[in-house]
CSV table of C-alpha atoms in Angstrom, one decimal:
chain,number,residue,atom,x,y,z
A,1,UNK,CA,0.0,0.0,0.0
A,2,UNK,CA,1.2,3.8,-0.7
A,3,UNK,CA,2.6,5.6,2.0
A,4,UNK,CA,0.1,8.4,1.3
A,5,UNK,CA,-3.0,6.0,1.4
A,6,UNK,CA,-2.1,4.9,4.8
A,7,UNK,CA,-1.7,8.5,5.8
A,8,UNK,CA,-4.9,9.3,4.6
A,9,UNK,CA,-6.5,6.6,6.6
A,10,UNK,CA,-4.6,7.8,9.7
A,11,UNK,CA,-6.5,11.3,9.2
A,12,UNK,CA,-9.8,10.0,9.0
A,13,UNK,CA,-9.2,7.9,12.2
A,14,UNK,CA,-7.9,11.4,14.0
A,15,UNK,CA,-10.8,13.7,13.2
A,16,UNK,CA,-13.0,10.1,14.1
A,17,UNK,CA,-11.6,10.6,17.4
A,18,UNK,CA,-11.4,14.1,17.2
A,19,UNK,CA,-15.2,14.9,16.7
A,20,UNK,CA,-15.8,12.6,19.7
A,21,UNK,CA,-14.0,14.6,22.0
A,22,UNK,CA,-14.9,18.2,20.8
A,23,UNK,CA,-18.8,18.1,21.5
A,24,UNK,CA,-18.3,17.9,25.2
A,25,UNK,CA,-18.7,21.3,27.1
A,26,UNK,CA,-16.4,20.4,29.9
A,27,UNK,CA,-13.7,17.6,28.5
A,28,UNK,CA,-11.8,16.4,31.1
A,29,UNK,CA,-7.6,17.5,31.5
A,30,UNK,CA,-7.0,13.8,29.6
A,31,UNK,CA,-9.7,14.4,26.9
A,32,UNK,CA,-8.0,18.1,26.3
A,33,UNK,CA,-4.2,16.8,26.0
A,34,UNK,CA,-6.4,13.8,23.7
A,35,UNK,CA,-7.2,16.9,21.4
A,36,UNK,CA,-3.5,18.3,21.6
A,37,UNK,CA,-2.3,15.1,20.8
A,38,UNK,CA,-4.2,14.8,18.2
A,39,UNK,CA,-4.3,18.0,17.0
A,40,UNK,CA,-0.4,17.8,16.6
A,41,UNK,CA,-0.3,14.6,15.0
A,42,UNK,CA,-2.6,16.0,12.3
A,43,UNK,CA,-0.9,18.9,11.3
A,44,UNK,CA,2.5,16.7,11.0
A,45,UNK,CA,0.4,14.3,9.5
A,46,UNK,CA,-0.5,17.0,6.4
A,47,UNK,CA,3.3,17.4,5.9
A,48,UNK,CA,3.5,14.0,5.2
A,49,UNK,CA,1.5,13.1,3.0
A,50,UNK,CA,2.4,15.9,0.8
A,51,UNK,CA,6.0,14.9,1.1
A,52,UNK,CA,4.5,11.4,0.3
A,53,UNK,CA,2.5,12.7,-2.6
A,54,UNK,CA,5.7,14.1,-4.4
A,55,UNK,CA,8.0,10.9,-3.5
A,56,UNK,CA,5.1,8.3,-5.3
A,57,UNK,CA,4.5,10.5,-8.4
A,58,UNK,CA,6.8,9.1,-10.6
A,59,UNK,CA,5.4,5.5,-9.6
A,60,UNK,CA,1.7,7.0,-10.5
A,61,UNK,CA,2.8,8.1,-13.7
A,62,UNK,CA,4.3,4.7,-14.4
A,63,UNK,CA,1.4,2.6,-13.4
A,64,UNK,CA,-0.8,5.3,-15.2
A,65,UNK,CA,1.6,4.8,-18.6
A,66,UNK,CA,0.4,0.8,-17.9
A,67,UNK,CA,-3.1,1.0,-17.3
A,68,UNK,CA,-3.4,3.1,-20.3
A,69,UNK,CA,-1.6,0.0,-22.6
A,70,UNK,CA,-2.6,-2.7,-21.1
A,71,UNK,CA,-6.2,-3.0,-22.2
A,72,UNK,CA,-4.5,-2.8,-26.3
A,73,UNK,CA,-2.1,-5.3,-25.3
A,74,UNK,CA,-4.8,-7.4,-23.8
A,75,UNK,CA,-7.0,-6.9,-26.9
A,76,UNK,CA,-4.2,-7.8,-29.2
A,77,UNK,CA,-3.0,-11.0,-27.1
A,78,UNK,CA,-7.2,-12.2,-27.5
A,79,UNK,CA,-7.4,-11.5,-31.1
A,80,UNK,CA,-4.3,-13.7,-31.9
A,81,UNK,CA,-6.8,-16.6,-30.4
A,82,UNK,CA,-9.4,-15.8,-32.6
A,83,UNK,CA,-10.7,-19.0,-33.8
A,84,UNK,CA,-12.4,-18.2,-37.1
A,85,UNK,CA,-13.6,-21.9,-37.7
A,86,UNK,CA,-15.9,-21.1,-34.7
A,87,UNK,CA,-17.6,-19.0,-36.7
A,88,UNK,CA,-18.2,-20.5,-39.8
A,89,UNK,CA,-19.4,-23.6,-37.5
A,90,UNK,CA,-21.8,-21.5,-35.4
A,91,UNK,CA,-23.3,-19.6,-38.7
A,92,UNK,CA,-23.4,-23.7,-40.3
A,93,UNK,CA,-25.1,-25.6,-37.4
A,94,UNK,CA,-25.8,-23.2,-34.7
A,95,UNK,CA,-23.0,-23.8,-32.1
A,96,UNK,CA,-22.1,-21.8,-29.1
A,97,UNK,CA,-19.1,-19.4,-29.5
A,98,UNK,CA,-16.1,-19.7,-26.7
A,99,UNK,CA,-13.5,-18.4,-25.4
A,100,UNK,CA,-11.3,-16.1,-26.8
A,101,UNK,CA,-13.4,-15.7,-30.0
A,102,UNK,CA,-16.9,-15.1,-27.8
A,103,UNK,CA,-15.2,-12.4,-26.1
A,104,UNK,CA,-14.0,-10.4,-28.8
A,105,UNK,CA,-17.1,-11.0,-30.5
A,106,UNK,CA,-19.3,-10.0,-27.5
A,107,UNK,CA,-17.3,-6.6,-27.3
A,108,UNK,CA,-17.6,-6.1,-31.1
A,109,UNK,CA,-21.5,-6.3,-30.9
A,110,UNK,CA,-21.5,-4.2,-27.6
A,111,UNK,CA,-20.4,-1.3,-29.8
A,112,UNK,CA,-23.8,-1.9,-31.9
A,113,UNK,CA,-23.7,-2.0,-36.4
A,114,UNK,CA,-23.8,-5.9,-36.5
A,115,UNK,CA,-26.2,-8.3,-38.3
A,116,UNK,CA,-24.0,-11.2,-38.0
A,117,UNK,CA,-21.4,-12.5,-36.4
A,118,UNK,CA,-18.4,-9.5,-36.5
A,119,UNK,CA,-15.3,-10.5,-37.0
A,120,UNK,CA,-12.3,-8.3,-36.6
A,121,UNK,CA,-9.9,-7.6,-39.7
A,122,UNK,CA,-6.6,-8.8,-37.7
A,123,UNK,CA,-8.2,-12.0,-36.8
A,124,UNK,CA,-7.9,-12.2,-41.1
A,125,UNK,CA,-4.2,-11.6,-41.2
A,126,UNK,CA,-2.6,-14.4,-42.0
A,127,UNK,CA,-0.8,-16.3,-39.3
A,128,UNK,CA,2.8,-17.8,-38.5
A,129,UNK,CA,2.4,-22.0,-39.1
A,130,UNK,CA,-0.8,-22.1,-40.7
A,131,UNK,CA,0.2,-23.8,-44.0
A,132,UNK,CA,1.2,-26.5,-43.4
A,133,UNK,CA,-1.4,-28.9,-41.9
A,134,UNK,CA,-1.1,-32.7,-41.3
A,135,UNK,CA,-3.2,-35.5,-43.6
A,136,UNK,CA,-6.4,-35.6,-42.5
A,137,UNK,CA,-7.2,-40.0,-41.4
A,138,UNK,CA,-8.6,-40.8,-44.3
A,139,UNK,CA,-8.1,-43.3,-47.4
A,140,UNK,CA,-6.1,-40.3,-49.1
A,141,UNK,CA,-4.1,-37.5,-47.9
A,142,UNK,CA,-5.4,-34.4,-48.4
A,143,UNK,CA,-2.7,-31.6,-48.3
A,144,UNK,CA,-3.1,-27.9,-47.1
A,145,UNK,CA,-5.4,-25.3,-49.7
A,146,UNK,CA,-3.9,-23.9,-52.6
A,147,UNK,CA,-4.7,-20.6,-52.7
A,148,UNK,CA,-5.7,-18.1,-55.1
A,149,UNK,CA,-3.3,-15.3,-56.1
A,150,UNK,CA,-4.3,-11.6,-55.2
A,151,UNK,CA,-1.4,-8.9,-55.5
A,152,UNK,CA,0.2,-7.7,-53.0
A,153,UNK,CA,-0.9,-3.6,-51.6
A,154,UNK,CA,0.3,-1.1,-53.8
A,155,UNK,CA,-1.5,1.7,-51.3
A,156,UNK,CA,0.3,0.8,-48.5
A,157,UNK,CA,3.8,1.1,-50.3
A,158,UNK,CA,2.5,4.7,-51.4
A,159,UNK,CA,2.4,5.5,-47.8
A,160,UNK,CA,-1.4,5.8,-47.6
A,161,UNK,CA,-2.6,4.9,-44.2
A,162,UNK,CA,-5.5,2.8,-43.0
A,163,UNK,CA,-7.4,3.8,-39.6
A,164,UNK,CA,-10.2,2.0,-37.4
A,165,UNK,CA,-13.3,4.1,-36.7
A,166,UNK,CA,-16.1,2.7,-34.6
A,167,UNK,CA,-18.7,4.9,-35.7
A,168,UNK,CA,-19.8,8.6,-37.2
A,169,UNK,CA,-18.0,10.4,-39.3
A,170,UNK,CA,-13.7,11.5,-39.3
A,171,UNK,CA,-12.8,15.0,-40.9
A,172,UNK,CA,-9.6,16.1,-41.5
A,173,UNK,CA,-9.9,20.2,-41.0
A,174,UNK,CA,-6.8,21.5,-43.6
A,175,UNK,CA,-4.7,24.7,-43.3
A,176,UNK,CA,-5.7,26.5,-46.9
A,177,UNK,CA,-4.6,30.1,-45.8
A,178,UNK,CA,-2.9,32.2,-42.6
A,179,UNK,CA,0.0,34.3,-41.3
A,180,UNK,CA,1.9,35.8,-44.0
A,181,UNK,CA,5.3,38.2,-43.6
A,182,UNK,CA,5.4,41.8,-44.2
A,183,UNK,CA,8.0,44.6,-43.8
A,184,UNK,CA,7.6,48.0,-42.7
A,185,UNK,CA,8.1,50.4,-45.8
A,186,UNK,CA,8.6,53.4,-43.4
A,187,UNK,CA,9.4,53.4,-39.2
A,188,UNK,CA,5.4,53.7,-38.3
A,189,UNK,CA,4.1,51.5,-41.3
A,190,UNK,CA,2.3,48.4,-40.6
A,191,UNK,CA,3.7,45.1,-41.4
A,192,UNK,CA,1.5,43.8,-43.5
A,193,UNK,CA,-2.2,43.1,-44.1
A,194,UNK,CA,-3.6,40.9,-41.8
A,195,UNK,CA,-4.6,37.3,-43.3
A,196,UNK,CA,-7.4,35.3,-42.0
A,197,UNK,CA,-6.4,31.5,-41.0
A,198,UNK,CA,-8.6,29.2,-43.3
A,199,UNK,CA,-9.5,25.6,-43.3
A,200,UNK,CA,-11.2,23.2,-45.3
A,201,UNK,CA,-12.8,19.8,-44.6
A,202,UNK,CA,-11.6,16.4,-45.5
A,203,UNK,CA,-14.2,13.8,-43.9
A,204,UNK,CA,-14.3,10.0,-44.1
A,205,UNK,CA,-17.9,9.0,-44.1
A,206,UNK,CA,-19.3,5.5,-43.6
A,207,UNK,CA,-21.4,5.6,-46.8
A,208,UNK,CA,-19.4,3.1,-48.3
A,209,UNK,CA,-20.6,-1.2,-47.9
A,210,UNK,CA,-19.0,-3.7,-50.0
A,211,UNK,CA,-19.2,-7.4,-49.5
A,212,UNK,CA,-16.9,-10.7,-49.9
A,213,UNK,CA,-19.2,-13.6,-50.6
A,214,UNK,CA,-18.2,-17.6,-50.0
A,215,UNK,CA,-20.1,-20.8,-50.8
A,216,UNK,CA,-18.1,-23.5,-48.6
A,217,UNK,CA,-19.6,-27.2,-49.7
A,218,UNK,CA,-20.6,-29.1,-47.2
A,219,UNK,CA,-17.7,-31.9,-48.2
A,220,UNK,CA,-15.1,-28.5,-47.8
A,221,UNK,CA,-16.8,-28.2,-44.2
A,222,UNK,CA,-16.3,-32.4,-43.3
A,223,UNK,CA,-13.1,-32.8,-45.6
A,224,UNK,CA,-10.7,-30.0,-44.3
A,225,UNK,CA,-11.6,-29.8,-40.7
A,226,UNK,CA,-9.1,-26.8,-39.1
A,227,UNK,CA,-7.2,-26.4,-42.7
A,228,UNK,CA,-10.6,-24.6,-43.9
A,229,UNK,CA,-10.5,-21.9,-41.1
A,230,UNK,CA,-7.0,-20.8,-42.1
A,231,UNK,CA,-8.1,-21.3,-46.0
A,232,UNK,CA,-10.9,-19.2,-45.2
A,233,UNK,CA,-9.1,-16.1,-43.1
A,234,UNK,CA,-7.2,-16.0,-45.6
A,235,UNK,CA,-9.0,-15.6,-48.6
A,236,UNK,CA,-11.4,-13.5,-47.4
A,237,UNK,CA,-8.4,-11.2,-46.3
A,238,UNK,CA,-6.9,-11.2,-49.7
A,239,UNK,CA,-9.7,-10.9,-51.4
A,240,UNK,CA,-11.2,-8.0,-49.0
A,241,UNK,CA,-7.2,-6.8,-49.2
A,242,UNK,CA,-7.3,-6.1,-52.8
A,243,UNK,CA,-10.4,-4.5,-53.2
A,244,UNK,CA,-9.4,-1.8,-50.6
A,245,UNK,CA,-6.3,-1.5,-52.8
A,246,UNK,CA,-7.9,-1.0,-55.9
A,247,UNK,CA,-10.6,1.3,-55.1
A,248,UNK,CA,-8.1,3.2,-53.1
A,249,UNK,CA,-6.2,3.8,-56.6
A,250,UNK,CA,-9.4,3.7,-59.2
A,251,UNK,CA,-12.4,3.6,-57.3
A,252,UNK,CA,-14.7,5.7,-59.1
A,253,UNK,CA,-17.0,7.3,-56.6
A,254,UNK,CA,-20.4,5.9,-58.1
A,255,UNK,CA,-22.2,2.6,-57.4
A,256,UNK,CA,-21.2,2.4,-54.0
A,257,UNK,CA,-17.3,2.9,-54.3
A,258,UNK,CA,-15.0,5.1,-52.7
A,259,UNK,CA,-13.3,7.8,-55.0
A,260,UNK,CA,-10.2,7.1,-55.3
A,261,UNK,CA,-6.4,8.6,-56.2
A,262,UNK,CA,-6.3,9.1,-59.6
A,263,UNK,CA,-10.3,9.7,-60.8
A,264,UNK,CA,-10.5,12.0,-58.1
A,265,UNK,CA,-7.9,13.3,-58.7
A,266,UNK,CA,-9.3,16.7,-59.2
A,267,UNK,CA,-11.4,17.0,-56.3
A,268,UNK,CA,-8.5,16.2,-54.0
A,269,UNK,CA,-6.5,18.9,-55.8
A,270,UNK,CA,-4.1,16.7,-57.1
A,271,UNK,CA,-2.0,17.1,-59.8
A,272,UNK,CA,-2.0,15.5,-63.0
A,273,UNK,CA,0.6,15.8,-65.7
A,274,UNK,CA,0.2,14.3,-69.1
A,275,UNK,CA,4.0,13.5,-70.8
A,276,UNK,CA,3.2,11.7,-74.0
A,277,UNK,CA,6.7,10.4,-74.3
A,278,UNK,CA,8.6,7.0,-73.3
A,279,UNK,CA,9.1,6.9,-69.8
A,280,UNK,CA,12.5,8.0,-68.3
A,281,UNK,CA,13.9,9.6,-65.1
A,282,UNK,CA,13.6,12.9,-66.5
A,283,UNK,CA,10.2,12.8,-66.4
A,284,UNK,CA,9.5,11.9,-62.6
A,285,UNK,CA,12.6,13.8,-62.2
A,286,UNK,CA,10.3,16.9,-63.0
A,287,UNK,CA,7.8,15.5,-60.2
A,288,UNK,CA,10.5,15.6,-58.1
A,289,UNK,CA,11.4,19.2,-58.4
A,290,UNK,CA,7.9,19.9,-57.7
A,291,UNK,CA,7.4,17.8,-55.2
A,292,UNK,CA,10.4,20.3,-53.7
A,293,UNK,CA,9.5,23.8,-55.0
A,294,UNK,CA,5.5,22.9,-52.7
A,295,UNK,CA,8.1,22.4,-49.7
A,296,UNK,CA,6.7,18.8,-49.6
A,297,UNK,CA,10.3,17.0,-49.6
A,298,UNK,CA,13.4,18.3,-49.2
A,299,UNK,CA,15.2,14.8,-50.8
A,300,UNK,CA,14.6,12.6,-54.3
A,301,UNK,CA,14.3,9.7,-51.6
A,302,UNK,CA,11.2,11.1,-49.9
A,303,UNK,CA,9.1,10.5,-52.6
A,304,UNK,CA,6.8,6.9,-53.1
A,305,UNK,CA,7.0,6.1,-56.6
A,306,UNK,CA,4.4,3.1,-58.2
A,307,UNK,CA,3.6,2.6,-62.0
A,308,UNK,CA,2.6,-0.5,-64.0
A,309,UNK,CA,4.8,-3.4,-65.2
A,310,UNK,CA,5.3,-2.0,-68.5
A,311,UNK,CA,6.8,1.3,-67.4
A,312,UNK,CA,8.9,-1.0,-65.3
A,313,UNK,CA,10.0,-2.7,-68.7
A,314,UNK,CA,10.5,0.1,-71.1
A,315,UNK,CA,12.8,1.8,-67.9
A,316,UNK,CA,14.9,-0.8,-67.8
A,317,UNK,CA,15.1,-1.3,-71.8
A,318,UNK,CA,16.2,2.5,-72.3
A,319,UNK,CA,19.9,2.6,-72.0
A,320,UNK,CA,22.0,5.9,-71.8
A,321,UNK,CA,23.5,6.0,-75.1
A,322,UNK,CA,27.3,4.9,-75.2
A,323,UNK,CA,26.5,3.3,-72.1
A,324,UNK,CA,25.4,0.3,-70.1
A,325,UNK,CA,23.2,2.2,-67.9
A,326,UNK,CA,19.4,2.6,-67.9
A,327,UNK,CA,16.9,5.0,-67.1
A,328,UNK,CA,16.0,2.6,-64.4
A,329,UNK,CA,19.2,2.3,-62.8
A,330,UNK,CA,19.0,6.5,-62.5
A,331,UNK,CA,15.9,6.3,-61.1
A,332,UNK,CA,16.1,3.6,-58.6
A,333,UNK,CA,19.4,5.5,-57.8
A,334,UNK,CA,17.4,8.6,-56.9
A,335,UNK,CA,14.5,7.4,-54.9
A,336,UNK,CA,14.8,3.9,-54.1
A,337,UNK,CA,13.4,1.1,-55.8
A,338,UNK,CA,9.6,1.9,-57.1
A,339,UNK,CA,6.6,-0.1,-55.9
A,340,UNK,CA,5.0,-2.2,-59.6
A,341,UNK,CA,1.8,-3.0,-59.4
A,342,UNK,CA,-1.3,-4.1,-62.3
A,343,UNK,CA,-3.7,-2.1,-60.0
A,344,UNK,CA,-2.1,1.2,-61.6
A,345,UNK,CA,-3.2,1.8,-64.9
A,346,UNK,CA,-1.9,1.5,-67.7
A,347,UNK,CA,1.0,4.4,-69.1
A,348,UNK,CA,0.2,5.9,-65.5
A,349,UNK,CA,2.5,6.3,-62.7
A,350,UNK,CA,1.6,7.7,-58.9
A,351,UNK,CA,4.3,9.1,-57.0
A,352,UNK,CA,3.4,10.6,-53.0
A,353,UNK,CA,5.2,12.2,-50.1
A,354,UNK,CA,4.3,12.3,-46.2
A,355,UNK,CA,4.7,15.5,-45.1
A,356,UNK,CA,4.8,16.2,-41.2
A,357,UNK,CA,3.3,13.1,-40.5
A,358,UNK,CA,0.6,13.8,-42.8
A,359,UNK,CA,-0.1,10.7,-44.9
A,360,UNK,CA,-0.7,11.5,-49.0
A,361,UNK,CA,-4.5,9.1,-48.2
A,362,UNK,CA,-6.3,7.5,-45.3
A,363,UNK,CA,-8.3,4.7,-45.9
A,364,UNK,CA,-11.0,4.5,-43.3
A,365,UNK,CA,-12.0,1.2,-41.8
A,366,UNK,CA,-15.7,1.3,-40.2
A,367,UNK,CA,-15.2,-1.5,-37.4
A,368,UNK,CA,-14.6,-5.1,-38.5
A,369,UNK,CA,-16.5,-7.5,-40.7
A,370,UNK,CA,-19.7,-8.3,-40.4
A,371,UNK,CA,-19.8,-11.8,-41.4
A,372,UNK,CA,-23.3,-12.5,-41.9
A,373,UNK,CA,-24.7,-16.6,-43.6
A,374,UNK,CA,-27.7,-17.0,-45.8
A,375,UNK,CA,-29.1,-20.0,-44.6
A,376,UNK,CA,-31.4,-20.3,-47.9
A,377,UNK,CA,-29.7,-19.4,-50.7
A,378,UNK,CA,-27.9,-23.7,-50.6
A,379,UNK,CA,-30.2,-25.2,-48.4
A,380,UNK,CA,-30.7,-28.1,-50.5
A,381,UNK,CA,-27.3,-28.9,-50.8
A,382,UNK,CA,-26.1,-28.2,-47.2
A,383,UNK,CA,-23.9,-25.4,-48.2
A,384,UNK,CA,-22.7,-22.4,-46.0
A,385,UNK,CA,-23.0,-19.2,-47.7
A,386,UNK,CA,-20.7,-16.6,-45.7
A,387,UNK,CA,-21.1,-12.7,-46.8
A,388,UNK,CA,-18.1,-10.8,-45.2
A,389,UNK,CA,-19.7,-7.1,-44.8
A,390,UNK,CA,-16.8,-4.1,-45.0
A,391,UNK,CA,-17.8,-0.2,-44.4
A,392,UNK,CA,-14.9,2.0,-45.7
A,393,UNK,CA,-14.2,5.2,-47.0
A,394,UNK,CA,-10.9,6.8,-48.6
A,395,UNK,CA,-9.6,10.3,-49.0
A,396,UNK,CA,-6.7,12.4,-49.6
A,397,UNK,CA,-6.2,15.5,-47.6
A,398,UNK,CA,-3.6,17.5,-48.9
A,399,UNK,CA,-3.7,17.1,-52.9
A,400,UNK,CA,0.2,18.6,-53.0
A,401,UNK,CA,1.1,15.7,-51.0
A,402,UNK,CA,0.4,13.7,-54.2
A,403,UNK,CA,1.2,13.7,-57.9
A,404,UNK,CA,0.2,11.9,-61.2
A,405,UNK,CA,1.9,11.3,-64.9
A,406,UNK,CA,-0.2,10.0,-67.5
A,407,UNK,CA,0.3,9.0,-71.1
A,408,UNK,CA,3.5,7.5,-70.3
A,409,UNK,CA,4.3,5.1,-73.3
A,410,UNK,CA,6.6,3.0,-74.6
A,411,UNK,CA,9.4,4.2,-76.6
């Protein structure tokens, strides 16, 4: 127990005793030097447990500093146990969630926005060990899923960050205008106009549902056994993965999508330079120098660089003449080695820049999934049908932070 605890217990004993004593009209010469006593061991008391107060608060602000982790650790640790076969077997026949996987699925539908049974995004990721499986008994071996192949996320390699929101709506308020710098022209001239401090909005808004939908057989459901809840977790992630990937770099903004980089590209204030000539590092040099004349970077190896395979190609084709080196081997010497992915377009190239911690795009995640079964849809055949539910939104909230070169074709 803190020193300062048991001081404060000692003072509410004392005035106890104290207001026993004080409510007689004639206390006796032992009751009076009772109240000196006392009265003296109070006051001393005070400087105590101030002195007490000061010694324990560095050990308050370390148990403070733990309190205020340990519940994400805690959360963390419970969604590592996540057993996602539960689920699918409790959609298919109805059993009982437990343990770690009923907690986090109890908390998840405290917070409200569920039809079915939510499932956190994590609890997709795919986990250390889960590939290889051992043959099932059976008159054949059946080895671990194949799966199918998604590519890998080109938005995350541009630096655009993805955040959890539990509900409403995020904005983003943005500087647009404020102090500027004057000099006096004469000794009692003014400095300078004065310049109102502007803002504009950036919000993430959960107006955005998409869904991942799975038929599992009822053989897949008797065949696998715990191979399926790993083949599940992680399709659905990839699957889920490369949508968010896609519509954060093309999603148009109608039927339901997000608007992405490069079709919004006006909206965000982003901008977009058509070259019309064979891709080489002169051309994303000029970027560059842009990128450094906004005060976004102040080095070629602050920028995020992504284009399509055949940029990639007709790069590293391109020699220098009278030389063995290519345009790819300048560029990859100026900013690193560039991010190639099919999700950009074609002849296009996307090239980003943090600035004070300010990502170039946040992709907004609206809880987790919302794994919901149709238990009609394959009745007959004793199928599970498994819709995955995602709510997201994407924006960009400084458009300088990002740039764009179109038309860029092979030599």
């Amino acid at each position: 127990m803190l020193e300062s605890v048991k001081i404060a217990r000692r003072q509410s004993e004392i005035r106890q005793n104290l207001a026993a004593v004080v409510g007689k009209g004639k206390p006796t010469d032992e009751e009076t030097r009772q109240m000196e006593n006392l009265d003296a061991e109070y006051r001393t008391n005070e400087t105590r447990y101030r002195a007490a107060l000061v010694a324990e608060d560095e050990e308050r602000r370390e148990a403070g500093a733990d309190l205020e982790t340990r519940s994400d650790r805690e959360y963390a640790e419970l969604v590592r146990k996540f057993d996602l076969r539960q689920v699918a077997i409790a959609l298919d026949e109805g059993r009982a969630l437990d343990g770690p996987t009923k907690e986090i699925v109890e908390e998840m539908r405290a917070k409200g926005g569920y039809r079915g049974i939510p499932v956190p995004l994590e609890a997709l990721e795919t986990r250390a060990g889960e590939t290889i499986a051992e043959d099932q008994i059976s008159p054949k071996a059946i080895r671990p899923i194949i799966d199918r192949i998604f590519p890998n996320s080109i938005a995350a390699k541009l630096g655009i960050e993805r955040i959890n929101i539990t509900s409403g709506s995020l904005a983003f308020p943005v500087a647009t205008a404020g102090a500027t710098f004057g000099w006096q022209t004469t000794e009692l001239a003014n400095v300078g106009a004065a310049s109102p401090y502007e803002t504009t909005e950036r919000s993430l808004t959960p107006d955005h549902t998409g869904g991942a939908q799975m038929v599992i057989s009822r053989k897949a459901l008797k065949q696998a056994g715990d191979g399926l809840e790993a083949a599940i977790r992680r399709d659905l992630n990839a699957v889920i993965g490369a949508e968010l990937d896609r519509v954060t770099i093309n999603g148009s903004g109608a039927a339901g999508q997000p608007l992405g980089v490069i079709p919004g590209a006006a909206t965000y204030g982003i901008a977009s330079t058509p070259v019309g000539a064979a891709a080489t590092w002169a051309a994303f040099r000029a970027e560059v120098v842009a990128f450094m004349e906004a005060n976004a970077i102040t080095s070629p190896s602050q920028v995020n660089l992504a284009f399509d395979p055949a940029i990639w190609a007709d790069l590293d084709d391109a020699l220098i003449d009278g030389t063995a080196v290519s345009e790819w081997d300048r560029l990859t010497k100026q900013v690193g080695t560039p991010s190639i992915s099919n999700v950009i377009p074609d002849e296009t190239a996307i090239m980003t820049a943090t600035v004070q911690g300010v990502a170039p795009g946040y992709l907004g995640i609206y809880g987790g999934v919302d794994l919901i079964r149709d238990p009609y849809t394959k009745a007959q055949s004793g199928a599970l049908v498994l819709t995955g539910l995602v709510t997201a939104d994407f924006t960009v909230p400084r458009g300088l932070q990002t740039r764009i070169l179109t038309g860029v074709v092979a030599p």
